[in-house]
């Protein structure tokens, strides 16, 4: 019987290996084609595929079994549950419209907004400013109400003058800047890294302190190369995966 072929990943030593493997395999399972095989490779084969020990692989599989994504049968093997619920992976596909789509589909609460000093870690993006307009929002799943991510946007003050904060409850910042403010958006760069939840993030996302999260930084530029907005978003590590597609042409 042909086995399901999971994607490959580069492991990050900042996070537990079993967690990274389980999340990678989870994303592969939830993103599979309906015609893909349901049988998974053996523990040994999966361990070799990911470059981890069998013990680590076993722990990762147990996580997926507890979630109801797979079932394990003695002597028969491990199988994907055909009725496993699909998640909502975030996909960074390289276009402004794709980024707007990725940010949509959730309920949004505006936690606060107003002038704020430029954070030291973002100073390189705003060399001519000491303050930006900051917007803090919490997003939740529309169906369950479960918090999924919280975002802080730092926007150039001259653009913020034309932003109605209530628009940010309805639409993503990228859409507001482009379609409401009329900003000249040329490109957006995305950076994602693994971090551990600090006290504020743990409280807002309702996750244990120091649990794994995805730390995303999105920098929006105009055609002259000036930074218009920097978004810093913390995603629950157990609810999102990121896929980057690069056009070779």
CSV table of C-alpha atoms in Angstrom, one decimal:
chain,number,residue,atom,x,y,z
A,1,UNK,CA,0.0,0.0,0.0
A,2,UNK,CA,1.3,3.4,-0.9
A,3,UNK,CA,2.0,5.7,2.1
A,4,UNK,CA,1.3,9.4,2.5
A,5,UNK,CA,4.3,11.6,1.8
A,6,UNK,CA,4.7,14.4,4.3
A,7,UNK,CA,6.6,17.7,3.6
A,8,UNK,CA,10.1,18.3,4.7
A,9,UNK,CA,11.2,21.0,7.2
A,10,UNK,CA,14.4,22.6,8.6
A,11,UNK,CA,14.3,22.1,12.3
A,12,UNK,CA,14.7,25.1,14.6
A,13,UNK,CA,16.7,24.3,17.8
A,14,UNK,CA,14.7,26.9,19.7
A,15,UNK,CA,11.7,24.7,19.9
A,16,UNK,CA,11.2,21.1,21.0
A,17,UNK,CA,11.9,18.8,18.1
A,18,UNK,CA,8.8,16.7,18.7
A,19,UNK,CA,6.6,19.8,18.6
A,20,UNK,CA,8.1,21.0,15.3
A,21,UNK,CA,7.7,17.5,13.7
A,22,UNK,CA,4.1,17.2,14.9
A,23,UNK,CA,3.2,20.6,13.5
A,24,UNK,CA,4.9,20.0,10.2
A,25,UNK,CA,3.1,16.6,9.9
A,26,UNK,CA,-0.1,18.2,11.0
A,27,UNK,CA,0.1,20.9,8.3
A,28,UNK,CA,0.9,18.2,5.7
A,29,UNK,CA,-2.1,16.1,6.8
A,30,UNK,CA,-4.5,19.1,6.8
A,31,UNK,CA,-3.2,20.3,3.5
A,32,UNK,CA,-3.4,16.9,1.7
A,33,UNK,CA,-5.3,16.2,-1.4
A,34,UNK,CA,-8.5,14.1,-1.1
A,35,UNK,CA,-6.8,11.5,-3.3
A,36,UNK,CA,-3.6,11.2,-1.2
A,37,UNK,CA,-3.1,7.8,0.6
A,38,UNK,CA,-4.3,7.7,4.3
A,39,UNK,CA,-1.6,5.3,5.5
A,40,UNK,CA,1.5,7.0,7.0
A,41,UNK,CA,5.1,5.7,6.7
A,42,UNK,CA,6.4,3.7,9.7
A,43,UNK,CA,7.8,5.4,12.7
A,44,UNK,CA,11.3,4.6,11.6
A,45,UNK,CA,10.7,5.9,8.1
A,46,UNK,CA,9.2,9.2,9.4
A,47,UNK,CA,12.1,9.6,11.9
A,48,UNK,CA,14.6,9.3,9.0
A,49,UNK,CA,12.5,11.7,6.9
A,50,UNK,CA,12.6,14.4,9.6
A,51,UNK,CA,16.1,13.5,10.9
A,52,UNK,CA,15.0,12.8,14.5
A,53,UNK,CA,15.0,9.8,16.8
A,54,UNK,CA,12.3,7.3,16.8
A,55,UNK,CA,11.4,8.3,20.4
A,56,UNK,CA,11.0,11.9,19.2
A,57,UNK,CA,8.9,10.7,16.3
A,58,UNK,CA,6.7,8.6,18.6
A,59,UNK,CA,6.0,11.7,20.8
A,60,UNK,CA,5.1,13.7,17.7
A,61,UNK,CA,2.7,11.0,16.5
A,62,UNK,CA,1.1,10.8,20.0
A,63,UNK,CA,0.3,14.5,19.8
A,64,UNK,CA,-1.5,14.0,16.5
A,65,UNK,CA,-3.3,11.0,17.8
A,66,UNK,CA,-4.5,12.9,20.8
A,67,UNK,CA,-5.8,15.6,18.5
A,68,UNK,CA,-7.8,13.0,16.5
A,69,UNK,CA,-5.9,13.5,13.2
A,70,UNK,CA,-4.5,10.0,13.1
A,71,UNK,CA,-5.2,6.5,14.4
A,72,UNK,CA,-2.6,3.9,15.2
A,73,UNK,CA,-3.3,0.1,14.8
A,74,UNK,CA,-1.0,-2.5,16.1
A,75,UNK,CA,0.6,-4.4,13.2
A,76,UNK,CA,-1.5,-2.6,10.6
A,77,UNK,CA,0.2,0.8,10.9
A,78,UNK,CA,-0.8,4.5,11.4
A,79,UNK,CA,-3.6,6.1,9.3
A,80,UNK,CA,-4.9,9.6,8.7
A,81,UNK,CA,-8.4,10.1,9.9
A,82,UNK,CA,-10.4,10.9,6.7
A,83,UNK,CA,-12.8,13.1,8.7
A,84,UNK,CA,-10.1,15.1,10.4
A,85,UNK,CA,-11.0,18.8,10.7
A,86,UNK,CA,-9.0,21.1,8.6
A,87,UNK,CA,-7.4,24.1,10.2
A,88,UNK,CA,-6.7,27.5,8.7
A,89,UNK,CA,-3.0,27.7,7.8
A,90,UNK,CA,-1.7,31.1,7.0
A,91,UNK,CA,-0.1,31.2,3.6
A,92,UNK,CA,2.4,33.8,2.5
A,93,UNK,CA,2.0,33.7,-1.3
A,94,UNK,CA,3.8,36.9,-2.3
A,95,UNK,CA,1.0,39.3,-3.4
A,96,UNK,CA,-0.8,42.1,-1.6
A,97,UNK,CA,-4.2,40.4,-2.3
A,98,UNK,CA,-2.9,37.1,-0.8
A,99,UNK,CA,-1.8,38.9,2.3
A,100,UNK,CA,-5.2,40.7,2.6
A,101,UNK,CA,-6.9,37.3,2.3
A,102,UNK,CA,-4.6,35.7,4.9
A,103,UNK,CA,-5.5,38.4,7.4
A,104,UNK,CA,-9.3,38.1,6.8
A,105,UNK,CA,-11.8,35.7,8.1
A,106,UNK,CA,-11.5,36.4,11.8
A,107,UNK,CA,-13.3,38.6,14.3
A,108,UNK,CA,-11.2,41.5,15.5
A,109,UNK,CA,-11.2,43.5,18.7
A,110,UNK,CA,-9.4,46.8,18.8
A,111,UNK,CA,-7.5,46.8,22.1
A,112,UNK,CA,-6.0,50.3,21.7
A,113,UNK,CA,-4.6,52.9,19.4
A,114,UNK,CA,-2.7,56.2,19.5
A,115,UNK,CA,0.8,57.8,19.2
A,116,UNK,CA,3.6,55.7,20.6
A,117,UNK,CA,7.4,55.8,20.6
A,118,UNK,CA,9.1,53.7,17.9
A,119,UNK,CA,10.2,50.4,19.6
A,120,UNK,CA,13.9,50.0,19.6
A,121,UNK,CA,13.7,46.8,17.6
A,122,UNK,CA,11.8,48.6,14.8
A,123,UNK,CA,13.9,51.8,14.8
A,124,UNK,CA,15.7,50.7,11.6
A,125,UNK,CA,12.4,50.9,9.7
A,126,UNK,CA,11.6,54.5,10.8
A,127,UNK,CA,14.9,56.3,10.9
A,128,UNK,CA,13.2,59.7,10.5
A,129,UNK,CA,10.6,59.2,13.2
A,130,UNK,CA,10.6,59.1,17.0
A,131,UNK,CA,6.8,58.2,17.2
A,132,UNK,CA,4.4,56.3,15.1
A,133,UNK,CA,0.7,55.6,15.3
A,134,UNK,CA,0.3,52.3,17.0
A,135,UNK,CA,-2.8,50.0,16.7
A,136,UNK,CA,-3.2,46.9,18.9
A,137,UNK,CA,-5.8,44.2,17.9
A,138,UNK,CA,-6.8,40.8,19.0
A,139,UNK,CA,-8.2,38.3,16.5
A,140,UNK,CA,-10.3,35.3,17.2
A,141,UNK,CA,-11.8,32.4,15.3
A,142,UNK,CA,-15.3,33.4,14.0
A,143,UNK,CA,-16.9,30.1,15.0
A,144,UNK,CA,-15.4,29.3,18.3
A,145,UNK,CA,-14.3,32.7,19.6
A,146,UNK,CA,-10.9,31.3,20.5
A,147,UNK,CA,-8.1,33.8,20.3
A,148,UNK,CA,-5.7,33.0,17.5
A,149,UNK,CA,-3.3,36.0,17.2
A,150,UNK,CA,-2.7,39.5,18.4
A,151,UNK,CA,-1.2,42.2,16.3
A,152,UNK,CA,0.5,45.5,16.8
A,153,UNK,CA,0.8,47.8,13.8
A,154,UNK,CA,3.2,50.8,13.7
A,155,UNK,CA,2.0,53.2,11.0
A,156,UNK,CA,3.5,56.5,9.7
A,157,UNK,CA,1.6,59.4,11.4
A,158,UNK,CA,0.7,61.1,8.1
A,159,UNK,CA,-1.1,57.9,7.0
A,160,UNK,CA,-2.7,57.3,10.4
A,161,UNK,CA,-4.5,60.7,10.1
A,162,UNK,CA,-6.6,59.2,7.4
A,163,UNK,CA,-7.4,55.9,9.2
A,164,UNK,CA,-10.7,55.4,11.0
A,165,UNK,CA,-9.9,52.9,13.8
A,166,UNK,CA,-13.3,51.2,13.3
A,167,UNK,CA,-12.2,50.2,9.8
A,168,UNK,CA,-9.6,48.0,11.5
A,169,UNK,CA,-12.3,46.1,13.2
A,170,UNK,CA,-13.8,45.2,9.8
A,171,UNK,CA,-10.7,45.0,7.6
A,172,UNK,CA,-7.0,44.1,7.7
A,173,UNK,CA,-4.5,47.0,8.0
A,174,UNK,CA,-3.2,46.2,4.5
A,175,UNK,CA,-6.6,46.7,3.0
A,176,UNK,CA,-7.2,49.9,4.9
A,177,UNK,CA,-3.9,51.4,3.8
A,178,UNK,CA,-4.4,50.4,0.2
A,179,UNK,CA,-8.1,50.8,-0.4
A,180,UNK,CA,-9.2,53.4,2.1
A,181,UNK,CA,-6.1,55.6,2.7
A,182,UNK,CA,-4.9,55.1,-0.9
A,183,UNK,CA,-1.3,54.4,0.2
A,184,UNK,CA,1.2,53.4,-2.5
A,185,UNK,CA,2.0,49.8,-1.5
A,186,UNK,CA,4.8,48.4,-3.6
A,187,UNK,CA,5.9,45.3,-1.6
A,188,UNK,CA,5.6,43.6,1.8
A,189,UNK,CA,8.4,41.5,3.4
A,190,UNK,CA,7.5,38.7,5.8
A,191,UNK,CA,9.6,37.2,8.5
A,192,UNK,CA,8.5,34.4,10.8
A,193,UNK,CA,10.4,32.9,13.7
A,194,UNK,CA,9.8,30.6,16.6
A,195,UNK,CA,9.5,32.2,20.1
A,196,UNK,CA,8.1,31.4,23.5
A,197,UNK,CA,5.0,33.2,24.8
A,198,UNK,CA,5.7,36.1,27.1
A,199,UNK,CA,3.2,36.9,29.9
A,200,UNK,CA,1.1,39.3,27.8
A,201,UNK,CA,0.9,37.0,24.8
A,202,UNK,CA,0.1,34.0,27.0
A,203,UNK,CA,-2.8,35.9,28.6
A,204,UNK,CA,-4.2,37.3,25.4
A,205,UNK,CA,-4.0,34.0,23.4
A,206,UNK,CA,-5.0,31.9,26.4
A,207,UNK,CA,-1.9,29.6,26.2
A,208,UNK,CA,0.6,28.5,28.9
A,209,UNK,CA,3.4,30.9,29.6
A,210,UNK,CA,6.5,30.0,27.5
A,211,UNK,CA,4.5,27.8,25.1
A,212,UNK,CA,5.6,28.0,21.4
A,213,UNK,CA,4.3,30.8,19.3
A,214,UNK,CA,5.0,32.1,15.8
A,215,UNK,CA,6.4,35.7,15.8
A,216,UNK,CA,5.6,37.4,12.5
A,217,UNK,CA,7.0,40.7,11.3
A,218,UNK,CA,5.5,42.2,8.1
A,219,UNK,CA,7.1,45.4,6.6
A,220,UNK,CA,5.1,47.4,4.1
A,221,UNK,CA,7.0,49.6,1.6
A,222,UNK,CA,6.0,52.2,-1.0
A,223,UNK,CA,7.5,52.4,-4.5
A,224,UNK,CA,10.2,54.7,-3.2
A,225,UNK,CA,11.4,52.1,-0.6
A,226,UNK,CA,9.9,54.0,2.4
A,227,UNK,CA,8.4,52.0,5.2
A,228,UNK,CA,4.7,52.7,5.6
A,229,UNK,CA,3.7,50.2,8.2
A,230,UNK,CA,5.3,47.4,10.4
A,231,UNK,CA,3.0,44.7,11.7
A,232,UNK,CA,4.2,42.5,14.6
A,233,UNK,CA,1.9,39.6,15.1
A,234,UNK,CA,2.0,36.7,17.6
A,235,UNK,CA,0.2,33.6,16.3
A,236,UNK,CA,-0.7,30.6,18.4
A,237,UNK,CA,1.8,27.9,17.4
A,238,UNK,CA,-0.8,25.2,17.6
A,239,UNK,CA,-3.2,26.9,15.2
A,240,UNK,CA,-1.1,28.2,12.3
A,241,UNK,CA,1.5,27.1,9.8
A,242,UNK,CA,3.2,29.2,7.3
A,243,UNK,CA,3.8,28.3,3.7
A,244,UNK,CA,6.0,30.5,1.5
A,245,UNK,CA,5.7,30.1,-2.3
A,246,UNK,CA,8.4,31.6,-4.4
A,247,UNK,CA,7.8,32.3,-8.1
A,248,UNK,CA,10.8,31.2,-10.1
A,249,UNK,CA,10.0,33.3,-13.2
